[in-house]
Amino acid sequence: MDRTNTEQNFRSLHQFLLNAAHTIHTPDRPYLFTKEDGKWNPMTYAEVLDAVDKIAAFFIQEGVKKGDRIALILENSAEYICLDQAMQKIG
């Protein structure tokens, strides 16, 4: 099977997320769900990417740059995904 036209080389999981949001799906499609007060709430690709951009901008403003090491210690959550993606976006 020839996969030349379908395979892409992603340098980070953040690039993979961007591809999923804009090529495979649409930005308004739910990406993850959070549970609050017993109710599941969707968070779209666009909402996640917006949060990632804001977090990455904050880190950059605080002096974080590509190659820096940052520890992330928290439970699995939407916040974890957004923080992780922001760090990957910076490099």
PDB file of C-alpha atoms in Angstrom, residues 12-13 27 30 32 35-37 46 64 70-71 77:
ATOM      1  CA  SER A  12       5.560  17.124  17.912  1.00  0.00           C
ATOM      2  CA  LEU A  13       2.209  16.003  19.237  1.00  0.00           C
ATOM      3  CA  PRO A  27     -12.209  23.173  14.834  1.00  0.00           C
ATOM      4  CA  PRO A  30     -15.497  18.147  20.308  1.00  0.00           C
ATOM      5  CA  LEU A  32     -12.374  16.124  24.802  1.00  0.00           C
ATOM      6  CA  LYS A  35     -17.035  16.171  33.898  1.00  0.00           C
ATOM      7  CA  GLU A  36     -18.419  18.830  36.216  1.00  0.00           C
ATOM      8  CA  ASP A  37     -21.187  18.234  38.740  1.00  0.00           C
ATOM      9  CA  ALA A  46     -10.860  25.413  18.794  1.00  0.00           C
ATOM     10  CA  VAL A  64      10.355  30.020  28.827  1.00  0.00           C
ATOM     11  CA  ILE A  70       9.431  22.186  32.603  1.00  0.00           C
ATOM     12  CA  ALA A  71       7.943  19.691  35.037  1.00  0.00           C
ATOM     13  CA  SER A  77      -7.438  16.477  33.016  1.00  0.00           C
TER      14      SER A  77
END
